[in-house]
Short mmCIF file of N, CA, C and O in Angstrom, two decimals:
data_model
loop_
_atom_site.label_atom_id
_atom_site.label_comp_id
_atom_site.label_asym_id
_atom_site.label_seq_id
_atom_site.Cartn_x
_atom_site.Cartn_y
_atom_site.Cartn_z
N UNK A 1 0.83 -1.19 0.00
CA UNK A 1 0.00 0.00 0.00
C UNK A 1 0.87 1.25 0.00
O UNK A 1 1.98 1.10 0.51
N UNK A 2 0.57 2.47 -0.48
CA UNK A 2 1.65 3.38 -0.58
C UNK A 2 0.72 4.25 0.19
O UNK A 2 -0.40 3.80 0.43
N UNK A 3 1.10 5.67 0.69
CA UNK A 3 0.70 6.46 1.83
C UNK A 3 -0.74 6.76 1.14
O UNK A 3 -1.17 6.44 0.03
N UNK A 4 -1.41 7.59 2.37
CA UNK A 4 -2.56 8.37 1.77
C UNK A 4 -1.74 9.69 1.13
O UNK A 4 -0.52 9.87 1.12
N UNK A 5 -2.73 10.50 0.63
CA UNK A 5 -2.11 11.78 -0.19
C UNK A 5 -2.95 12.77 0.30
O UNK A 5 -4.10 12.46 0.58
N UNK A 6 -2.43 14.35 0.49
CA UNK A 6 -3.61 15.35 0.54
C UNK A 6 -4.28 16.00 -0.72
O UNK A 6 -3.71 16.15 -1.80
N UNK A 7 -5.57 16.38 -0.45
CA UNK A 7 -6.19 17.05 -1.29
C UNK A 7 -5.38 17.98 -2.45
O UNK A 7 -5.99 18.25 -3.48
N UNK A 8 -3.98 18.46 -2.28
CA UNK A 8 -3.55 19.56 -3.08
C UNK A 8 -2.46 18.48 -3.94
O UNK A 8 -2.19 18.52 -5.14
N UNK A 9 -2.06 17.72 -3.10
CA UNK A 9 -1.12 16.53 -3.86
C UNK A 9 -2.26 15.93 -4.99
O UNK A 9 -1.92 16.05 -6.17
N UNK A 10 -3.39 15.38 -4.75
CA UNK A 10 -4.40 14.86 -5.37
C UNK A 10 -4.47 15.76 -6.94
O UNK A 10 -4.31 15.40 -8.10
N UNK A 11 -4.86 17.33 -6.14
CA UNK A 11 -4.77 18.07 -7.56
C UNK A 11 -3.87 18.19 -8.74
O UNK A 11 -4.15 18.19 -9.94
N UNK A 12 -2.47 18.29 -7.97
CA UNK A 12 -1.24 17.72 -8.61
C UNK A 12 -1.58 16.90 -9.53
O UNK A 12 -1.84 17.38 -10.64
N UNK A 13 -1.64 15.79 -9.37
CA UNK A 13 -1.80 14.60 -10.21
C UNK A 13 -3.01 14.45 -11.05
O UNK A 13 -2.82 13.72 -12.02
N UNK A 14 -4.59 15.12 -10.90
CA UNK A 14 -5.47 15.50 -11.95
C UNK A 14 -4.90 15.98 -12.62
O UNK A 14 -4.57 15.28 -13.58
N UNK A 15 -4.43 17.36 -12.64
CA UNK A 15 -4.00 18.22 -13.42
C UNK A 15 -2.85 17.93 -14.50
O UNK A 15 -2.61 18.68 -15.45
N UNK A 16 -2.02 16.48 -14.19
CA UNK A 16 -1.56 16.00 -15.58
C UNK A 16 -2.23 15.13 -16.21
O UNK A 16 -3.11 14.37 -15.82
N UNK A 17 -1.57 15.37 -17.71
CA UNK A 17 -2.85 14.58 -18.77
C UNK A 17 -2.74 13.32 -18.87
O UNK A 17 -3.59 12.74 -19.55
N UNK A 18 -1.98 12.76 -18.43
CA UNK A 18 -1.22 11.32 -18.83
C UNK A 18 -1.11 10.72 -17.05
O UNK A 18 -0.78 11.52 -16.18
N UNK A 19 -1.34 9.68 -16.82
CA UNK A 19 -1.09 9.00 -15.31
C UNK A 19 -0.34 7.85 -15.29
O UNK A 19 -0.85 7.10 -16.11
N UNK A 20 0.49 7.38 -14.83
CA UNK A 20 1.42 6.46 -14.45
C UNK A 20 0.84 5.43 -13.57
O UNK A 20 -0.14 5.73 -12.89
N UNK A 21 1.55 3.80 -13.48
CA UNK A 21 1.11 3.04 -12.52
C UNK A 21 1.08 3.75 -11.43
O UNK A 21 0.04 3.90 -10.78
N UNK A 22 2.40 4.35 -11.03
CA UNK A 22 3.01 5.16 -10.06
C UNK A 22 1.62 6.13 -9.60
O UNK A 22 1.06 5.99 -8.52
N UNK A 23 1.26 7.01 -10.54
CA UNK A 23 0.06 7.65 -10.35
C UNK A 23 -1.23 7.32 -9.45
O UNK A 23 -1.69 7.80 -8.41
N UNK A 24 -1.71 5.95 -10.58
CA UNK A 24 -2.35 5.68 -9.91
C UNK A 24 -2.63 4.80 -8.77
O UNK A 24 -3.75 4.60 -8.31
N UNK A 25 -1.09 4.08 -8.17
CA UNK A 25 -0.91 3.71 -6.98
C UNK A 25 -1.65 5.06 -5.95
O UNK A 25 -2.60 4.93 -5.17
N UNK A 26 -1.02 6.09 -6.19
CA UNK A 26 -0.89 7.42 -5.32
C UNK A 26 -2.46 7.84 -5.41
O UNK A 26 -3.00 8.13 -4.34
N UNK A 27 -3.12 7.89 -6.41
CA UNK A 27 -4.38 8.25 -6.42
C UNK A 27 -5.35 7.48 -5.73
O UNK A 27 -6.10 8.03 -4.93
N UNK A 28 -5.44 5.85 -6.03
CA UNK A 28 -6.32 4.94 -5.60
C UNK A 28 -6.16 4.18 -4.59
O UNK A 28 -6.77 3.21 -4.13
N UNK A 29 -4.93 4.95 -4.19
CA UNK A 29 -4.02 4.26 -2.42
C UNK A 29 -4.27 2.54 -2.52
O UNK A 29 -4.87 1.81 -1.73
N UNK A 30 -3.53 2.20 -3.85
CA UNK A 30 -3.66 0.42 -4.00
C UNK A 30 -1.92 0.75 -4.20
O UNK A 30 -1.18 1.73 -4.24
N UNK A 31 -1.81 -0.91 -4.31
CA UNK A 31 -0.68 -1.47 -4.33
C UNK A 31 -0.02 -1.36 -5.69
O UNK A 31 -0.74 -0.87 -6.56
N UNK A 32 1.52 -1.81 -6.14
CA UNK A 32 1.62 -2.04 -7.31
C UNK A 32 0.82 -3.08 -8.24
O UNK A 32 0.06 -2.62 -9.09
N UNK A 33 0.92 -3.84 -8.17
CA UNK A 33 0.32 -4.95 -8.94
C UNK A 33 -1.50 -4.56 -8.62
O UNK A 33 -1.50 -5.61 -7.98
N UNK A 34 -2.43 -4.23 -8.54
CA UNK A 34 -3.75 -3.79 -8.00
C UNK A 34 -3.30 -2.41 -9.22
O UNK A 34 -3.85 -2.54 -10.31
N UNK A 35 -2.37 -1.17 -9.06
CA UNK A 35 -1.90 -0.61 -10.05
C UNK A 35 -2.14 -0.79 -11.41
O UNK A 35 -2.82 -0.20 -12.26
N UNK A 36 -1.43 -1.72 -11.40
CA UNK A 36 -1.01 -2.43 -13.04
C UNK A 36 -2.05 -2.90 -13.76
O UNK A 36 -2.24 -2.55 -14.93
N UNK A 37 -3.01 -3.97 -12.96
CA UNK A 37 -4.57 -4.69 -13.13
C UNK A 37 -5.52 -3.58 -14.19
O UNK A 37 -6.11 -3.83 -15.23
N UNK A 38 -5.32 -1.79 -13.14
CA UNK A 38 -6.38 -1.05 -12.95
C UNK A 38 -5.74 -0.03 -13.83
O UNK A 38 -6.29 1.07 -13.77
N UNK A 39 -4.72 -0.13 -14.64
CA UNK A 39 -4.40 0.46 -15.68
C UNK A 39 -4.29 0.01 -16.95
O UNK A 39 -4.29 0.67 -17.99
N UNK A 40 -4.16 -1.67 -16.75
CA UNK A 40 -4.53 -2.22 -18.03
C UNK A 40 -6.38 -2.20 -18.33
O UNK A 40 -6.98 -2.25 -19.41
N UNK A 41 -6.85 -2.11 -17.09
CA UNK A 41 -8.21 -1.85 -17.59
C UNK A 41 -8.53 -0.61 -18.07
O UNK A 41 -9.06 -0.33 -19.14
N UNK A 42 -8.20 0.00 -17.32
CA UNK A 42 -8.43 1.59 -17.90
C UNK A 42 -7.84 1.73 -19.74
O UNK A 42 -8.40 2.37 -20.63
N UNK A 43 -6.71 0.99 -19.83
CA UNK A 43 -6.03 1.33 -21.00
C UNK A 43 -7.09 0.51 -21.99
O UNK A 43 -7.21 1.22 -22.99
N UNK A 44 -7.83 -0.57 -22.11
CA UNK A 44 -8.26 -1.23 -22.41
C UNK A 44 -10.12 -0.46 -23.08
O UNK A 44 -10.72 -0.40 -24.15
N UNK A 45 -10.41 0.07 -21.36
CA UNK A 45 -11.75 0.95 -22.26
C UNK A 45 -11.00 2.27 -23.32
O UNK A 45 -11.66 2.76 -24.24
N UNK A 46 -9.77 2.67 -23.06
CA UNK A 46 -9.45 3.90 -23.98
C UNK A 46 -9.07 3.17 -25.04
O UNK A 46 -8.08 3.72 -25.52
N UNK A 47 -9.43 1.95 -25.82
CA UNK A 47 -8.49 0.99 -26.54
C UNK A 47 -10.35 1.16 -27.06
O UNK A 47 -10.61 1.67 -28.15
N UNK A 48 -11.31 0.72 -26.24
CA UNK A 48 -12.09 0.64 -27.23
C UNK A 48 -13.12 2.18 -27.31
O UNK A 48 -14.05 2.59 -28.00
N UNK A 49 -12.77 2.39 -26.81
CA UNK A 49 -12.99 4.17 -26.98
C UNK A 49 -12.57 5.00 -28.75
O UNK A 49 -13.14 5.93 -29.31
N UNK A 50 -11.27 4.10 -29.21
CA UNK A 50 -10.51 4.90 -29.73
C UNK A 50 -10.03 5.72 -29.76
O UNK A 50 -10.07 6.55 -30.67
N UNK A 51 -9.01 5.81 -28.17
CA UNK A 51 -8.43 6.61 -27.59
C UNK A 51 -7.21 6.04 -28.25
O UNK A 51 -7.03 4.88 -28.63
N UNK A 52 -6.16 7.43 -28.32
CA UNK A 52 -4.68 7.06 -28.69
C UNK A 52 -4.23 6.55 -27.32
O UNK A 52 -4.80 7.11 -26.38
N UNK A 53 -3.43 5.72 -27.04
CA UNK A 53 -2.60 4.66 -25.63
C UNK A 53 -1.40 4.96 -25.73
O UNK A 53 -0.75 4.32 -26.55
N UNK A 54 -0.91 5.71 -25.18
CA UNK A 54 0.50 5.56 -25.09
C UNK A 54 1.39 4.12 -24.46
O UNK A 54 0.86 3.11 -24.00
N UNK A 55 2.54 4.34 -24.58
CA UNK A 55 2.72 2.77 -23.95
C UNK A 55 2.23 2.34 -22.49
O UNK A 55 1.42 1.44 -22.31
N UNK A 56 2.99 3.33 -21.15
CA UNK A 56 2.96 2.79 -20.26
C UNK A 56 2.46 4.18 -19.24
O UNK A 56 2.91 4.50 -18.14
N UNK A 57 1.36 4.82 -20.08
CA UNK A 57 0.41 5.66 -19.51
C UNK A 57 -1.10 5.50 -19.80
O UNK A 57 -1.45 4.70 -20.67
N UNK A 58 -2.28 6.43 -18.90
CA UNK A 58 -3.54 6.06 -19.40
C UNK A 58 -3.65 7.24 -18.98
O UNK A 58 -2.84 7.81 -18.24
N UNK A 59 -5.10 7.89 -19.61
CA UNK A 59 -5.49 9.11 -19.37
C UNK A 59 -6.17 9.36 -18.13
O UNK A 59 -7.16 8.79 -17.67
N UNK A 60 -5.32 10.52 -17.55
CA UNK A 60 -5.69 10.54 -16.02
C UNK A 60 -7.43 11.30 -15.83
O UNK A 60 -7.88 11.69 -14.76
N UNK A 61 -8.08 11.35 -16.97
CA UNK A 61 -9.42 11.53 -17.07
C UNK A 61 -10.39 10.44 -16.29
O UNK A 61 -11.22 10.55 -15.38
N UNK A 62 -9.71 8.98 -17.35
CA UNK A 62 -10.26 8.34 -17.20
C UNK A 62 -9.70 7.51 -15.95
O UNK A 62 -10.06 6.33 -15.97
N UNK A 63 -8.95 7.84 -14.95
CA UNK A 63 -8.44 7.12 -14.05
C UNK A 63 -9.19 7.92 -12.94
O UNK A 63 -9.22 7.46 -11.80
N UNK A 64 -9.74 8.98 -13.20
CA UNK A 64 -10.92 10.09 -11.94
C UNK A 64 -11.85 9.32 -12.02
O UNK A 64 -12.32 8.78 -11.02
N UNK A 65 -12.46 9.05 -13.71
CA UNK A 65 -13.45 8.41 -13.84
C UNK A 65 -13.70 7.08 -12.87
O UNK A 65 -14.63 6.96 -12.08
N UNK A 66 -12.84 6.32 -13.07
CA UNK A 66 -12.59 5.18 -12.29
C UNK A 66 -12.59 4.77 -11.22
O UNK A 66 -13.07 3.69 -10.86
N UNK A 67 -11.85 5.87 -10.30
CA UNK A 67 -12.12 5.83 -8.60
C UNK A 67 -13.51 6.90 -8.24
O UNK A 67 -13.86 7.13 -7.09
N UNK A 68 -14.16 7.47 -9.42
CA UNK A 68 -15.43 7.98 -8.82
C UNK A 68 -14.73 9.04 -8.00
O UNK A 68 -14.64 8.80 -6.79
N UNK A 69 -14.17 10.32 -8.51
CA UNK A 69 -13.34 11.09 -7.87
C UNK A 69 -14.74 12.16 -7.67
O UNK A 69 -15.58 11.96 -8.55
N UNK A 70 -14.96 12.75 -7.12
CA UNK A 70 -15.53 14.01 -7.11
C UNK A 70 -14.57 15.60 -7.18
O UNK A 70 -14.43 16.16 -6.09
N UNK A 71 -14.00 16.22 -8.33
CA UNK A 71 -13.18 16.98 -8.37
C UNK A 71 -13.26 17.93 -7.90
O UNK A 71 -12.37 18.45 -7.23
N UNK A 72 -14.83 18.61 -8.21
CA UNK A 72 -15.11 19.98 -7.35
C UNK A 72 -14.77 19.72 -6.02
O UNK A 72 -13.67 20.20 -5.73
N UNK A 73 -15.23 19.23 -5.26
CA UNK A 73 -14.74 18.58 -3.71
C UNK A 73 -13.23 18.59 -3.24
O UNK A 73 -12.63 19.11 -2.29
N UNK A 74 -12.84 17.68 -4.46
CA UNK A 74 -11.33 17.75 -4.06
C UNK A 74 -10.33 18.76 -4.40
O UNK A 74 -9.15 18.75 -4.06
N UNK A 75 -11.11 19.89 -5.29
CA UNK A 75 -10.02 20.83 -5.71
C UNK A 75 -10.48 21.95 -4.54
O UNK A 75 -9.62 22.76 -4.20
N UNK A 76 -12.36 22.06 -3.64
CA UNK A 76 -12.35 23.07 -2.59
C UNK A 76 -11.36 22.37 -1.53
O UNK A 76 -10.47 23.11 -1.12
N UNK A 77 -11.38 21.37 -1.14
CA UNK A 77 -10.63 21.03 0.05
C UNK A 77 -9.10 21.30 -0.49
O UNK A 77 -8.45 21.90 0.37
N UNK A 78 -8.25 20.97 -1.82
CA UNK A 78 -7.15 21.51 -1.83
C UNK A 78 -7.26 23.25 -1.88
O UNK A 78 -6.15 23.64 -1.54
N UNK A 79 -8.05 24.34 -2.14
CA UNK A 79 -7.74 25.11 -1.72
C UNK A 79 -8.21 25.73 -0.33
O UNK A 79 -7.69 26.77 0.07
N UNK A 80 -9.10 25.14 0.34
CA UNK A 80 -8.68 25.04 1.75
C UNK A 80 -7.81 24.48 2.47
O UNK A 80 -7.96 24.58 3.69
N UNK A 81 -7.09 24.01 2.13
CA UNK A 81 -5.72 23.11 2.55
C UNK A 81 -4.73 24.28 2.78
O UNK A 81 -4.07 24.50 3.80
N UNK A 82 -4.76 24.90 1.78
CA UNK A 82 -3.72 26.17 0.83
C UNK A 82 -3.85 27.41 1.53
O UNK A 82 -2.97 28.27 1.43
N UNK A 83 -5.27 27.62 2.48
CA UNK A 83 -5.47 28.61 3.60
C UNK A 83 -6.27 29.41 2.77
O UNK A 83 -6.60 30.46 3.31
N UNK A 84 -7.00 29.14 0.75
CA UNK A 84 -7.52 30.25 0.71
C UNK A 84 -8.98 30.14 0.95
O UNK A 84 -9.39 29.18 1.61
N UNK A 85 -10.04 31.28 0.36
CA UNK A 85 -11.05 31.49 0.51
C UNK A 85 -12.17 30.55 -0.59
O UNK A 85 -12.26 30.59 -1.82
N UNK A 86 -12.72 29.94 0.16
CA UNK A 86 -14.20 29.31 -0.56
C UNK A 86 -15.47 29.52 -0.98
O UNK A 86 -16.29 28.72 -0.53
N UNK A 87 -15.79 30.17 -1.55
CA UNK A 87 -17.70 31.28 -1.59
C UNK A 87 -18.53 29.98 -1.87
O UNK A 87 -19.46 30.22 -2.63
N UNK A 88 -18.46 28.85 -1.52
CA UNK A 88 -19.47 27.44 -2.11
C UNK A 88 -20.28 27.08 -0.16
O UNK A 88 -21.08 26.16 0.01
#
């Protein structure tokens, strides 16, 4: 299992276009191999999507999609993390 992550680390890693096993170890707080499983699946619906695949990335769209991320949520709590102001 690799650590939990905070909300602004989380954003970090939305905010690139491309996600790594590595990634999504850090995102879905699974293991390597649980990793690997959950990126060949992911790579697999962008396969029949007719998504372009890079080799040993998947689109970190579809890896939010996947763990059922709620972004608005996680991008107010990273900028409450950050000390700023929220109007929601």
């Amino acid at each position: 299992m690799t650590k939990s992550i905070t909300a602004s680390e989380l954003v970090k890693l939305m905010n690139n276009v491309w996600s790594s096993t590595k990634d999504i170890q850090r995102i879905g707080h699974v293991g390597a191999n649980r990793a690997y499983e959950i990126r060949n699946e992911i790579r697999n619906q962008m396969m029949d999507d007719g998504q372009f695949v890079p080799r040993y990335m998947v689109a970190t769209e579809y890896v939010i999609k996947y763990f059922n991320i709620d972004e608005k949520k996680i991008r107010k709590n990273a900028l409450l993390e950050a000390g700023g102001v929220c109007n929601e």
